[in-house]
Amino acid sequence: MAGITIDRIEKKFGAVTALQQLSLKVEDGEFIALLGPSGCGKTTLLRIIAGLESQTSGRVLIGERDVSALPPRQRGLAMVFQNYAVFPHMTVYENVAFGLRMKGASDAEVKKQVERAAGLLHIEPYLERYPAKLSGGQRQRVAVARALAVEPAVLLMDEPLSNLDALLRLEMRSELKAVLASSGTTTVYVTHDQTEAMGLADRIAVMHKGVIEQIDRPQALYERPATRFVGGFVGSPPMNFIDLPVADGTARLGGFSSPVPLRNGTVTAGIRAEDIDVAEDGGLPFDVGVCEPLGATLLLTGRIDGQLARVSVRPDSRVRPGDRLGLTPNAGRIVWIDPADGKAMGAAA
Amino acid sequence: MSEATVSLRLRRVMLWSGIAVLCTWVLVPIYLIALGAFGGRSGVFRWPKNLLPWDSGLAAMQTFLAVEGVWAAAFNGAFVACLTMLFSLLLGAPAGYALARYRFAGQDAFRMLVILTRAFPLAILALPLTVTFIRTGLYDTPVGVALVHTALALPFTALVSSSLFMGIPRELEEAAWVFGCTGFQAFRRIVLPLALPGLAAAAIFAFVISWNEVFAASVLTVRNKTLTAYLLTVLAESPLHFRFAGGFLLILPSIIFIFAVRKYLFAMWGIANR
Ligand SMILES: Nc1ncnc2c1ncn2[C@@H]1O[C@H](COP(=O)(O)OP(=O)(O)OP(=O)(O)O)[C@@H](O)[C@H]1O
Ligand SMILES: [Mg+2]
């Protein structure tokens, strides 16, 4: 039983507020990804959970235990550091074995666990080497293996795959997911790569400027972002945001009209690039600027009434820069956003 | 020949001539002292010098080593130097660790103060020190001299070890904490092994400072002189080839020191770069 409860944690570095009254509940055995742009406080939050940084206020509970004041070694967790922190004076084998040795495991036990972790991360050929003779990606895998070898109840990972090539990353990702799911390890996984977060996590917490903007299952996050920031950050290409004038509860632009949860004024329509039907004309008038063939789709970048928009169409579409198209968004999948505060409005009334 | 190869060649010539000049600068005086030390009475006064060690022998050195008190003084000097090494490491390394790892009020002032200990000339301190040492019973003891030498060496050990500890990433210690180490265990298992080569260099440096120091050692001792202080009093009245032998004996530890430290200094860079 090792869920994590983060209770109104605040962290200030002098005048800088890195985390603002942040609360988060991670269930036992759950895999949570912390996703956010650089400098939003992901590492800081992870270090506070680990006990490496002291919070300005608030509490951290692991299981039912309040660990807020405990040193890292008494919190019963393992961590993969953003810059690896592999011990340079120990062989890879001893690095991976470090946590087990500190627990006083027998040599046979150590050997078994090290080999298992090394096999998982494909570092068996380097076990006798010193870290200085490894590449960045290999060192990173040693750091992950070191954390997995102790079979922790809680695992904290700070961008553990950032230095691997695309293929290896994909493979490690799925292996990591399988291993952690089968061992029931509660995992907090920091990344700024949104496909990684989508692929791995049970739930994703999107962080921005020291607060969690939204926490939800990956698909829900993708389809119904709670704020404009989340819609723009999750998904590639990012969500389109088109400002539309509203009169009498109906938004109207060109040949497009839709009822909106607002009487008069302006509303922002959040529309995914793939949730749009394209026709010769009718609907939103779209001036094509650039066509990028992405293999599975053809990505069109252009303007709707002067506002930047991206549309995915079938790769065999005959569209050329300069064309004018008519777009009909899939009405049920539009997210209506209040342009004043950037928050999504309730489902269309 | 293209311009690039010419400039490459020129650069190589300049590099090697620079190396040659530096080597000559250091090695020729040492060689001449060695010639004087092993050449005996006639060798010292011959002119032009016989630059090849034809007529050298161990005779002069042997007579020198047979002189009353040389061995005792050498032993004393080594003992004082070892004590200095020990004291300055035990005091300097923790100070350096604190400077590297913790932010505390007055940190910069402390840094300055550490260096300022070298601002007071020993000549001024000599009289009060002598009086204090006589009162406390430290006068004419190796420990007393070692204490003064420690004061001289401490700025180096503290500052060198502070930059040494700064070069060891904090995350390494933090990783050790996370994987079950107490603060002290993390220091012993992670920081110390990584800092050891550099600390050894700092220690040997303290040794050499003490070994070569002559003023305090002369003033604060009467019978228990270190080799340096002893030679200063004895050699003034000795023939020239004796002085060369003494000088050579004094240089020897420094040379050994440089060769011992050489590879540690490189090892230090290896860590810093990682
Ligand atoms: N020791 C510190 N002293 C002062 N400010 C700090 C310190 N550590 C972090 N910060 C600040 O806190 C904020 C959050 O930093 P943090 O390292 O948590 O970001 P991050 O989300 O992990 O970013 P990245 O994706 O680049 O790793 C940043 O604005 C950073 O400048
Ligand atoms: Mg970070």
XYZ file of C-alpha atoms and ligand atoms in Angstrom:
655
model
C 0.000 0.000 0.000
C 1.902 2.987 -1.169
C -0.210 5.695 -2.708
C 1.146 9.214 -2.589
C -0.814 12.147 -1.250
C 0.525 15.605 -1.866
C -1.346 18.016 0.334
C -1.189 21.728 -0.514
C 2.553 21.735 -1.104
C 4.081 25.115 -1.650
C 7.693 25.791 -2.535
C 9.412 29.137 -2.725
C 13.009 29.726 -3.750
C 13.504 33.161 -2.261
C 11.174 35.395 -4.254
C 10.422 32.723 -6.875
C 7.394 30.538 -6.239
C 8.113 27.201 -7.888
C 4.995 25.391 -6.640
C 1.749 27.057 -5.568
C -0.418 25.153 -3.075
C -0.250 22.024 -5.167
C -2.317 18.962 -4.271
C -2.216 15.580 -5.974
C -3.347 12.105 -5.077
C -1.632 9.120 -6.668
C -3.372 5.796 -6.069
C -1.455 2.701 -5.026
C 0.075 1.094 -8.106
C -0.888 3.965 -10.358
C 1.345 5.438 -13.050
C 1.119 9.224 -13.113
C 2.953 11.361 -15.629
C 3.842 14.931 -14.752
C 3.780 16.791 -18.019
C 4.696 20.405 -18.503
C 7.023 22.857 -20.189
C 10.540 23.496 -18.948
C 10.708 25.295 -15.618
C 7.126 24.580 -14.520
C 8.258 22.845 -11.323
C 8.201 19.144 -12.222
C 11.647 18.358 -10.861
C 10.984 20.457 -7.783
C 7.823 18.485 -7.011
C 9.627 15.190 -7.489
C 12.475 16.271 -5.221
C 10.008 17.276 -2.521
C 8.343 13.853 -2.701
C 11.783 12.258 -2.417
C 12.760 14.469 0.508
C 15.689 16.072 -1.276
C 14.099 19.500 -1.120
C 12.115 20.819 1.816
C 8.674 22.237 1.136
C 7.814 25.750 2.282
C 4.452 24.456 3.508
C 2.180 21.467 3.036
C 2.493 17.726 3.627
C 3.578 14.629 1.726
C 2.065 11.257 2.627
C 3.281 7.927 1.299
C 0.876 5.133 2.089
C -0.771 6.437 5.217
C 2.504 7.737 6.623
C 3.281 11.442 6.846
C 6.827 11.592 5.482
C 7.058 15.384 5.292
C 9.887 15.539 7.793
C 11.638 12.220 7.083
C 15.040 11.986 5.344
C 15.032 10.390 1.859
C 16.307 6.998 3.030
C 13.296 6.510 5.311
C 10.695 7.244 2.649
C 10.939 3.849 0.952
C 11.301 5.021 -2.627
C 13.721 4.983 -5.532
C 14.473 7.753 -7.971
C 15.940 8.264 -11.413
C 17.628 11.647 -11.618
C 17.308 14.026 -14.544
C 21.091 14.081 -14.905
C 21.462 10.364 -14.068
C 23.706 10.749 -10.972
C 25.462 7.470 -11.760
C 28.397 6.920 -9.388
C 31.558 7.384 -11.466
C 33.862 5.339 -9.222
C 31.753 2.184 -9.334
C 31.246 -0.297 -12.142
C 27.833 -0.479 -13.733
C 27.241 -3.669 -11.744
C 28.006 -1.971 -8.443
C 25.905 1.021 -9.427
C 22.878 -1.136 -10.066
C 23.586 -3.115 -6.892
C 23.986 -0.023 -4.709
C 20.484 0.160 -3.251
C 20.400 -3.580 -2.569
C 23.772 -3.497 -0.830
C 22.568 -0.649 1.371
C 19.618 -2.821 2.346
C 22.028 -5.591 3.258
C 20.885 -8.052 0.590
C 22.906 -11.253 0.175
C 25.312 -11.570 -2.746
C 23.082 -14.110 -4.461
C 20.072 -11.837 -4.118
C 22.075 -8.873 -5.425
C 23.279 -10.847 -8.405
C 19.795 -12.015 -9.269
C 18.260 -8.554 -9.089
C 21.097 -6.828 -10.918
C 20.879 -9.305 -13.758
C 17.132 -8.907 -13.989
C 17.314 -5.102 -14.071
C 20.259 -5.127 -16.476
C 18.416 -7.494 -18.804
C 15.389 -5.261 -18.807
C 17.392 -2.245 -19.852
C 19.807 -4.042 -22.178
C 22.934 -3.074 -20.273
C 24.341 -6.568 -19.653
C 27.314 -5.997 -21.974
C 28.505 -3.044 -19.884
C 28.171 -4.454 -16.379
C 31.927 -4.443 -15.737
C 32.549 -1.014 -17.258
C 32.882 2.281 -15.480
C 30.297 4.960 -16.291
C 32.922 7.227 -17.867
C 33.081 4.739 -20.738
C 29.344 4.797 -21.430
C 27.314 7.039 -23.692
C 24.674 9.345 -22.233
C 21.862 6.980 -23.140
C 23.671 4.008 -21.614
C 24.273 5.929 -18.406
C 20.642 6.852 -18.294
C 19.668 3.217 -18.566
C 22.050 2.384 -15.717
C 20.245 4.976 -13.603
C 16.888 3.393 -14.417
C 18.221 -0.098 -13.706
C 19.594 1.070 -10.363
C 16.145 2.270 -9.379
C 14.313 -0.846 -10.626
C 16.746 -3.230 -8.925
C 15.521 -2.337 -5.435
C 11.912 -3.091 -6.418
C 10.634 0.037 -4.703
C 7.039 0.592 -3.653
C 7.270 4.109 -5.036
C 9.349 5.028 -8.059
C 10.114 8.597 -9.068
C 11.544 9.169 -12.531
C 12.745 12.476 -13.919
C 12.816 12.265 -17.715
C 14.420 8.827 -17.650
C 14.322 8.214 -21.388
C 15.166 11.679 -22.658
C 18.579 10.689 -23.971
C 17.698 7.577 -25.932
C 17.207 7.393 -29.664
C 13.620 7.228 -30.867
C 13.575 3.485 -31.474
C 15.127 2.496 -28.169
C 12.890 4.937 -26.362
C 9.815 3.337 -27.824
C 11.012 -0.107 -26.786
C 12.046 0.982 -23.272
C 8.743 2.739 -22.864
C 6.672 -0.355 -23.438
C 8.979 -2.555 -21.344
C 8.919 -0.089 -18.501
C 5.165 0.035 -18.619
C 4.843 -3.752 -18.546
C 7.336 -4.192 -15.697
C 5.888 -1.472 -13.504
C 2.329 -2.632 -14.097
C 3.151 -6.232 -13.181
C 5.043 -5.231 -10.032
C 2.322 -2.764 -9.017
C 4.819 0.012 -8.460
C 3.380 3.449 -7.769
C 5.145 5.656 -10.274
C 5.513 9.376 -10.776
C 7.086 10.007 -14.145
C 8.277 13.448 -15.199
C 8.461 14.257 -18.869
C 7.936 17.102 -21.259
C 7.345 14.716 -24.114
C 3.584 14.461 -24.442
C 3.524 11.301 -26.576
C 5.565 9.576 -23.879
C 3.128 10.738 -21.207
C 0.131 9.661 -23.298
C 1.617 6.255 -23.985
C 2.741 5.400 -20.465
C 0.500 6.960 -17.928
C -2.734 5.889 -16.288
C -3.334 9.565 -15.658
C -1.491 12.682 -16.736
C -1.080 15.775 -14.598
C -0.382 18.785 -16.785
C 1.646 21.374 -14.905
C 2.047 25.012 -15.771
C 3.844 27.668 -13.726
C 3.749 25.683 -10.504
C 0.126 24.555 -10.590
C -1.570 21.438 -11.953
C -3.873 22.685 -14.711
C -5.633 19.391 -15.228
C -5.265 15.789 -14.217
C -7.078 13.080 -16.140
C -6.765 9.972 -18.255
C -4.724 10.593 -21.436
C -7.652 10.283 -23.831
C -9.938 12.518 -21.759
C -7.151 15.063 -21.481
C -6.749 15.016 -25.223
C -10.419 15.276 -26.055
C -11.652 17.620 -23.341
C -8.818 19.894 -22.183
C -9.885 21.960 -19.203
C -7.892 24.998 -20.261
C -6.505 26.542 -23.376
C -2.981 25.781 -22.117
C -3.680 22.048 -21.833
C -5.231 21.936 -25.302
C -2.239 23.697 -26.752
C 0.311 21.587 -24.900
C -1.154 18.099 -25.317
C -1.390 16.648 -28.775
C 0.592 17.197 -31.909
C -0.207 19.354 -33.762
C -1.579 21.466 -30.911
C -5.296 22.232 -30.764
C -6.561 25.062 -32.974
C -8.002 28.060 -31.185
C -10.339 30.172 -33.301
C -12.046 33.235 -31.894
C -15.655 33.500 -33.099
C -18.168 36.329 -32.629
C -21.341 35.299 -30.795
C -24.765 36.796 -31.232
C -27.924 35.488 -29.545
C -26.228 32.282 -28.362
C -24.885 31.384 -31.780
C -21.301 31.626 -32.965
C -21.045 32.476 -36.626
C -18.192 32.840 -39.084
C -18.459 32.518 -42.862
C -20.800 29.640 -43.569
C -20.308 28.122 -40.114
C -22.672 28.493 -37.212
C -23.089 26.663 -33.927
C -24.958 27.182 -30.674
C -22.590 28.111 -27.822
C -23.054 28.362 -24.067
C -22.922 32.162 -24.190
C -25.382 34.893 -25.253
C -23.219 37.595 -26.805
C -19.555 38.501 -27.202
C -16.639 36.331 -28.327
C -15.878 32.668 -27.765
C -12.801 30.597 -28.563
C -13.422 27.314 -30.339
C -10.850 24.614 -29.524
C -10.725 22.223 -32.475
C -8.377 19.308 -33.063
C -6.765 19.221 -36.505
C -8.275 15.816 -37.279
C -11.821 16.686 -36.138
C -12.526 18.732 -39.235
C -14.289 17.844 -42.492
C -12.904 19.610 -45.527
C -15.012 20.690 -48.510
C -14.605 22.972 -51.492
C -16.543 25.686 -49.710
C -19.086 26.275 -46.960
C -18.231 26.308 -43.231
C -15.150 28.143 -41.963
C -13.179 29.747 -44.793
C -9.604 28.424 -44.663
C -6.692 29.827 -46.701
C -4.021 27.160 -47.140
C -0.474 28.416 -46.511
C 1.748 25.325 -46.236
C 1.230 21.617 -46.973
C 3.337 19.087 -45.027
C 3.006 15.418 -45.993
C 3.495 13.468 -42.720
C 3.015 10.023 -44.197
C -0.215 8.986 -42.503
C -1.780 12.386 -43.034
C -1.274 15.625 -44.899
C -0.968 18.561 -42.516
C -2.273 21.882 -43.806
C -1.277 25.091 -42.084
C -3.187 28.230 -42.981
C -5.508 30.914 -41.710
C -9.177 31.149 -40.814
C -10.192 34.782 -40.833
C -6.561 35.720 -40.195
C -6.148 33.233 -37.301
C -3.572 30.438 -37.487
C -5.074 26.969 -37.944
C -3.862 23.464 -38.763
C -5.906 20.767 -40.432
C -5.120 17.096 -41.029
C -6.497 15.679 -44.265
C -6.095 12.398 -46.112
C -2.594 12.078 -47.578
C -3.957 11.741 -51.142
C -5.848 15.046 -51.019
C -5.030 17.386 -53.859
C -4.568 20.609 -51.966
C -2.121 23.300 -52.928
C -0.850 26.392 -51.085
C -3.119 29.315 -51.912
C -6.299 27.232 -52.119
C -9.351 28.311 -50.174
C -11.261 25.507 -48.460
C -14.396 25.288 -46.375
C -14.018 23.604 -42.975
C -16.782 21.942 -41.018
C -15.635 21.018 -37.497
C -17.158 17.945 -35.883
C -19.659 19.743 -33.646
C -19.551 17.267 -30.766
C -15.777 17.577 -30.391
C -15.409 21.328 -30.232
C -14.232 22.649 -26.865
C -15.699 26.079 -26.111
C -13.265 28.241 -24.226
C -13.868 31.543 -22.494
C -11.269 33.871 -24.048
C -11.168 35.941 -20.836
C -9.717 33.272 -18.506
C -8.743 30.497 -20.914
C -10.956 27.946 -19.149
C -13.272 25.556 -20.965
C -16.984 26.246 -20.580
C -19.361 23.482 -19.502
C -20.577 21.084 -22.205
C -22.621 22.910 -24.861
C -25.931 23.846 -23.245
C 53.528 22.957 -49.008
C 50.228 24.574 -48.200
C 49.873 27.405 -45.755
C 48.021 25.241 -43.262
C 50.809 22.675 -42.944
C 53.392 25.435 -42.566
C 51.485 27.046 -39.740
C 50.933 23.616 -38.188
C 54.649 22.959 -38.341
C 55.416 26.380 -36.917
C 53.061 25.737 -34.066
C 54.678 22.415 -33.337
C 58.139 23.988 -33.321
C 56.937 26.657 -30.928
C 55.312 24.081 -28.678
C 58.439 21.987 -28.418
C 60.762 24.932 -27.914
C 58.468 26.122 -25.142
C 58.632 22.718 -23.527
C 62.416 22.687 -23.894
C 62.781 26.109 -22.260
C 60.575 25.116 -19.335
C 62.438 21.856 -18.836
C 65.779 23.607 -18.897
C 64.501 26.210 -16.478
C 63.584 23.526 -13.949
C 66.058 20.756 -14.616
C 69.390 22.543 -15.074
C 69.551 24.001 -11.547
C 68.560 20.649 -10.086
C 71.196 18.927 -12.169
C 73.870 21.414 -11.089
C 72.980 20.935 -7.438
C 73.155 17.177 -7.906
C 76.582 17.553 -9.527
C 77.720 19.626 -6.570
C 76.302 17.161 -4.119
C 77.957 14.116 -5.661
C 81.041 15.696 -7.137
C 82.949 16.164 -3.908
C 85.208 19.078 -2.934
C 87.173 19.232 -6.171
C 84.064 19.032 -8.335
C 82.495 22.069 -6.763
C 85.458 24.376 -7.378
C 86.493 23.152 -10.812
C 86.020 25.631 -13.628
C 84.929 25.143 -16.338
C 82.408 22.729 -14.849
C 82.543 19.126 -15.753
C 78.986 18.746 -16.984
C 79.143 14.985 -17.134
C 79.203 13.084 -13.850
C 82.693 11.557 -14.538
C 84.311 11.977 -11.196
C 81.181 11.849 -9.064
C 80.881 9.579 -6.148
C 78.802 9.037 -3.124
C 81.666 10.135 -0.891
C 80.461 13.669 -0.235
C 76.936 12.504 0.361
C 78.121 9.805 2.712
C 80.207 12.181 4.788
C 77.301 14.530 4.902
C 74.924 11.867 6.111
C 77.437 10.820 8.742
C 77.453 14.286 10.299
C 76.067 14.334 13.799
C 72.350 15.200 13.938
C 71.467 15.023 10.241
C 69.429 11.868 10.580
C 67.690 13.035 13.725
C 66.807 16.335 12.042
C 65.569 14.571 8.906
C 63.405 12.337 11.038
C 62.146 15.342 12.981
C 61.342 17.225 9.807
C 59.450 14.278 8.371
C 57.552 13.831 11.624
C 56.563 17.502 11.758
C 55.556 17.407 8.099
C 53.395 14.332 8.652
C 51.700 15.976 11.616
C 51.108 19.101 9.539
C 49.608 16.984 6.795
C 47.304 15.273 9.267
C 46.203 18.430 11.074
C 45.592 20.488 7.965
C 43.586 17.672 6.386
C 41.473 17.035 9.472
C 40.731 20.729 9.819
C 40.817 21.836 6.195
C 38.761 19.148 4.474
C 35.632 19.578 6.646
C 35.941 23.342 6.242
C 36.180 22.858 2.491
C 33.161 20.559 2.505
C 31.115 23.117 4.416
C 32.197 25.868 2.041
C 31.244 23.751 -0.958
C 27.912 22.335 0.209
C 26.245 24.738 2.592
C 25.191 28.340 2.290
C 25.744 30.066 5.600
C 25.902 33.645 6.786
C 29.382 35.085 6.469
C 30.537 32.496 3.964
C 32.469 34.934 1.817
C 33.943 36.596 4.880
C 35.080 33.172 6.059
C 36.691 32.507 2.704
C 38.585 35.799 2.952
C 39.647 35.104 6.530
C 41.059 31.746 5.546
C 43.338 33.433 3.060
C 44.086 36.340 5.374
C 45.887 34.014 7.775
C 48.720 34.278 5.281
C 48.723 38.065 5.504
C 50.580 38.172 8.838
C 54.299 37.698 8.375
C 55.717 35.026 10.625
C 58.454 37.413 11.674
C 55.856 39.510 13.472
C 54.174 36.506 15.026
C 57.424 34.880 16.084
C 57.884 36.612 19.438
C 54.316 36.224 20.771
C 54.288 32.663 19.497
C 57.528 31.835 21.232
C 56.249 33.284 24.497
C 52.949 31.439 24.229
C 54.640 28.191 23.290
C 57.053 28.407 26.222
C 54.109 29.023 28.556
C 52.068 26.120 27.204
C 54.992 23.746 26.956
C 54.838 23.516 23.172
C 58.190 25.193 22.671
C 60.838 22.969 21.090
C 58.315 20.185 20.378
C 57.389 18.758 16.953
C 53.700 19.322 17.731
C 54.311 23.034 18.301
C 56.089 23.460 14.979
C 53.439 21.358 13.252
C 50.719 23.642 14.601
C 52.369 26.714 13.106
C 52.911 24.889 9.823
C 49.271 23.823 9.860
C 48.286 27.471 10.088
C 50.391 28.070 6.977
C 49.034 25.100 5.024
C 45.393 25.380 6.074
C 44.331 28.027 3.529
C 45.492 25.726 0.753
C 43.871 22.566 2.057
C 40.604 24.340 2.865
C 40.289 26.092 -0.476
C 41.607 23.221 -2.581
C 39.265 20.740 -0.918
C 36.346 23.140 -1.212
C 36.754 23.348 -4.974
C 37.326 19.602 -4.983
C 33.988 18.959 -3.259
C 32.306 21.505 -5.498
C 33.432 19.431 -8.470
C 31.530 16.406 -7.141
C 27.903 16.817 -8.212
C 25.459 17.114 -5.361
C 23.126 14.688 -7.113
C 25.563 11.848 -6.479
C 25.153 12.350 -2.757
C 21.421 12.765 -3.136
C 21.184 9.522 -5.074
C 23.041 7.797 -2.261
C 20.573 9.215 0.280
C 17.613 8.043 -1.755
C 19.095 4.542 -1.992
C 19.414 4.213 1.756
C 22.522 6.077 2.927
C 22.724 8.351 5.925
C 24.571 11.622 5.396
C 27.783 10.136 6.751
C 27.494 6.898 4.747
C 26.947 8.897 1.570
C 30.052 10.926 2.340
C 32.162 7.862 3.028
C 30.929 5.743 0.109
C 30.517 8.375 -2.589
C 32.176 11.703 -1.838
C 35.321 10.484 -0.141
C 36.424 7.985 -2.816
C 35.859 10.619 -5.475
C 37.712 13.302 -3.546
C 40.534 11.059 -2.369
C 43.036 11.749 -5.157
C 42.628 15.488 -4.739
C 42.768 15.254 -0.976
C 45.984 13.254 -1.287
C 47.452 16.001 -3.424
C 46.414 18.631 -0.885
C 47.923 16.522 1.889
C 51.255 16.138 0.148
C 51.223 19.826 -0.567
C 50.871 20.475 3.164
C 53.772 18.076 3.704
C 56.027 20.013 1.365
C 55.053 23.387 2.826
C 56.055 22.118 6.234
C 59.218 20.403 5.001
C 60.480 23.575 3.344
C 59.467 26.046 6.029
C 62.520 27.339 7.834
C 61.682 30.455 9.848
C 59.156 29.158 12.357
C 61.016 25.883 12.614
C 64.240 27.731 13.506
C 62.704 30.148 15.978
C 60.500 27.706 17.826
C 63.014 24.907 18.372
C 66.397 24.485 20.030
C 67.266 20.809 20.022
C 64.392 19.296 18.038
C 65.197 21.052 14.782
C 63.663 20.014 11.481
C 66.107 19.213 8.690
C 65.584 22.591 7.033
C 66.208 24.522 10.220
C 69.136 22.290 11.111
C 70.813 22.745 7.756
C 70.404 26.512 8.034
C 72.395 26.575 11.268
C 74.974 23.956 10.264
C 75.618 24.768 6.646
C 76.661 28.359 7.221
C 79.955 27.012 8.527
C 80.263 24.052 6.153
C 82.318 23.640 2.992
C 80.505 24.259 -0.267
C 80.038 20.642 -1.332
C 78.335 19.946 1.987
C 75.861 22.684 1.261
C 75.141 21.159 -2.089
C 74.553 17.786 -0.494
C 72.161 19.371 2.010
C 70.372 21.294 -0.685
C 69.950 18.177 -2.751
C 68.497 16.331 0.199
C 65.975 19.133 0.659
C 64.891 19.101 -2.959
C 64.402 15.361 -3.043
C 60.993 15.201 -1.285
C 59.617 17.950 -3.525
C 60.604 16.057 -6.643
C 59.093 12.855 -5.322
C 56.004 14.899 -4.437
C 55.580 16.235 -7.939
C 55.789 12.792 -9.443
C 53.414 11.331 -6.889
C 50.834 14.065 -7.383
C 51.074 14.196 -11.148
C 48.576 11.456 -11.941
C 46.240 12.435 -9.102
C 45.905 15.885 -10.577
C 44.812 14.330 -13.855
C 42.389 12.033 -12.044
C 40.856 15.108 -10.474
C 40.165 16.640 -13.849
C 38.575 13.413 -14.965
C 35.908 13.728 -12.299
C 35.359 17.417 -12.810
C 34.667 16.854 -16.473
C 32.053 14.225 -15.934
N 17.655 25.659 -6.231
C 16.873 26.577 -6.833
N 16.980 27.877 -6.525
C 16.190 28.806 -7.104
N 15.263 28.527 -8.037
C 15.112 27.245 -8.402
C 15.894 26.205 -7.823
N 15.520 25.027 -8.376
C 14.545 25.336 -9.255
N 14.292 26.656 -9.271
C 13.268 27.332 -10.081
O 12.041 26.682 -9.877
C 11.331 26.542 -11.097
C 10.984 25.106 -11.372
O 12.168 24.373 -11.620
P 12.174 22.827 -11.966
O 13.584 22.362 -11.976
O 11.261 22.125 -11.033
O 11.591 22.814 -13.440
P 11.258 21.557 -14.383
O 9.791 21.568 -14.582
O 11.859 20.318 -13.847
O 11.952 21.983 -15.751
P 12.741 21.062 -16.826
O 11.711 20.426 -17.687
O 13.531 22.070 -17.573
O 13.582 20.102 -16.074
C 12.214 27.159 -12.174
O 11.710 28.452 -12.454
C 13.568 27.226 -11.554
O 14.266 28.358 -12.016
Mg 13.373 19.071 -14.478
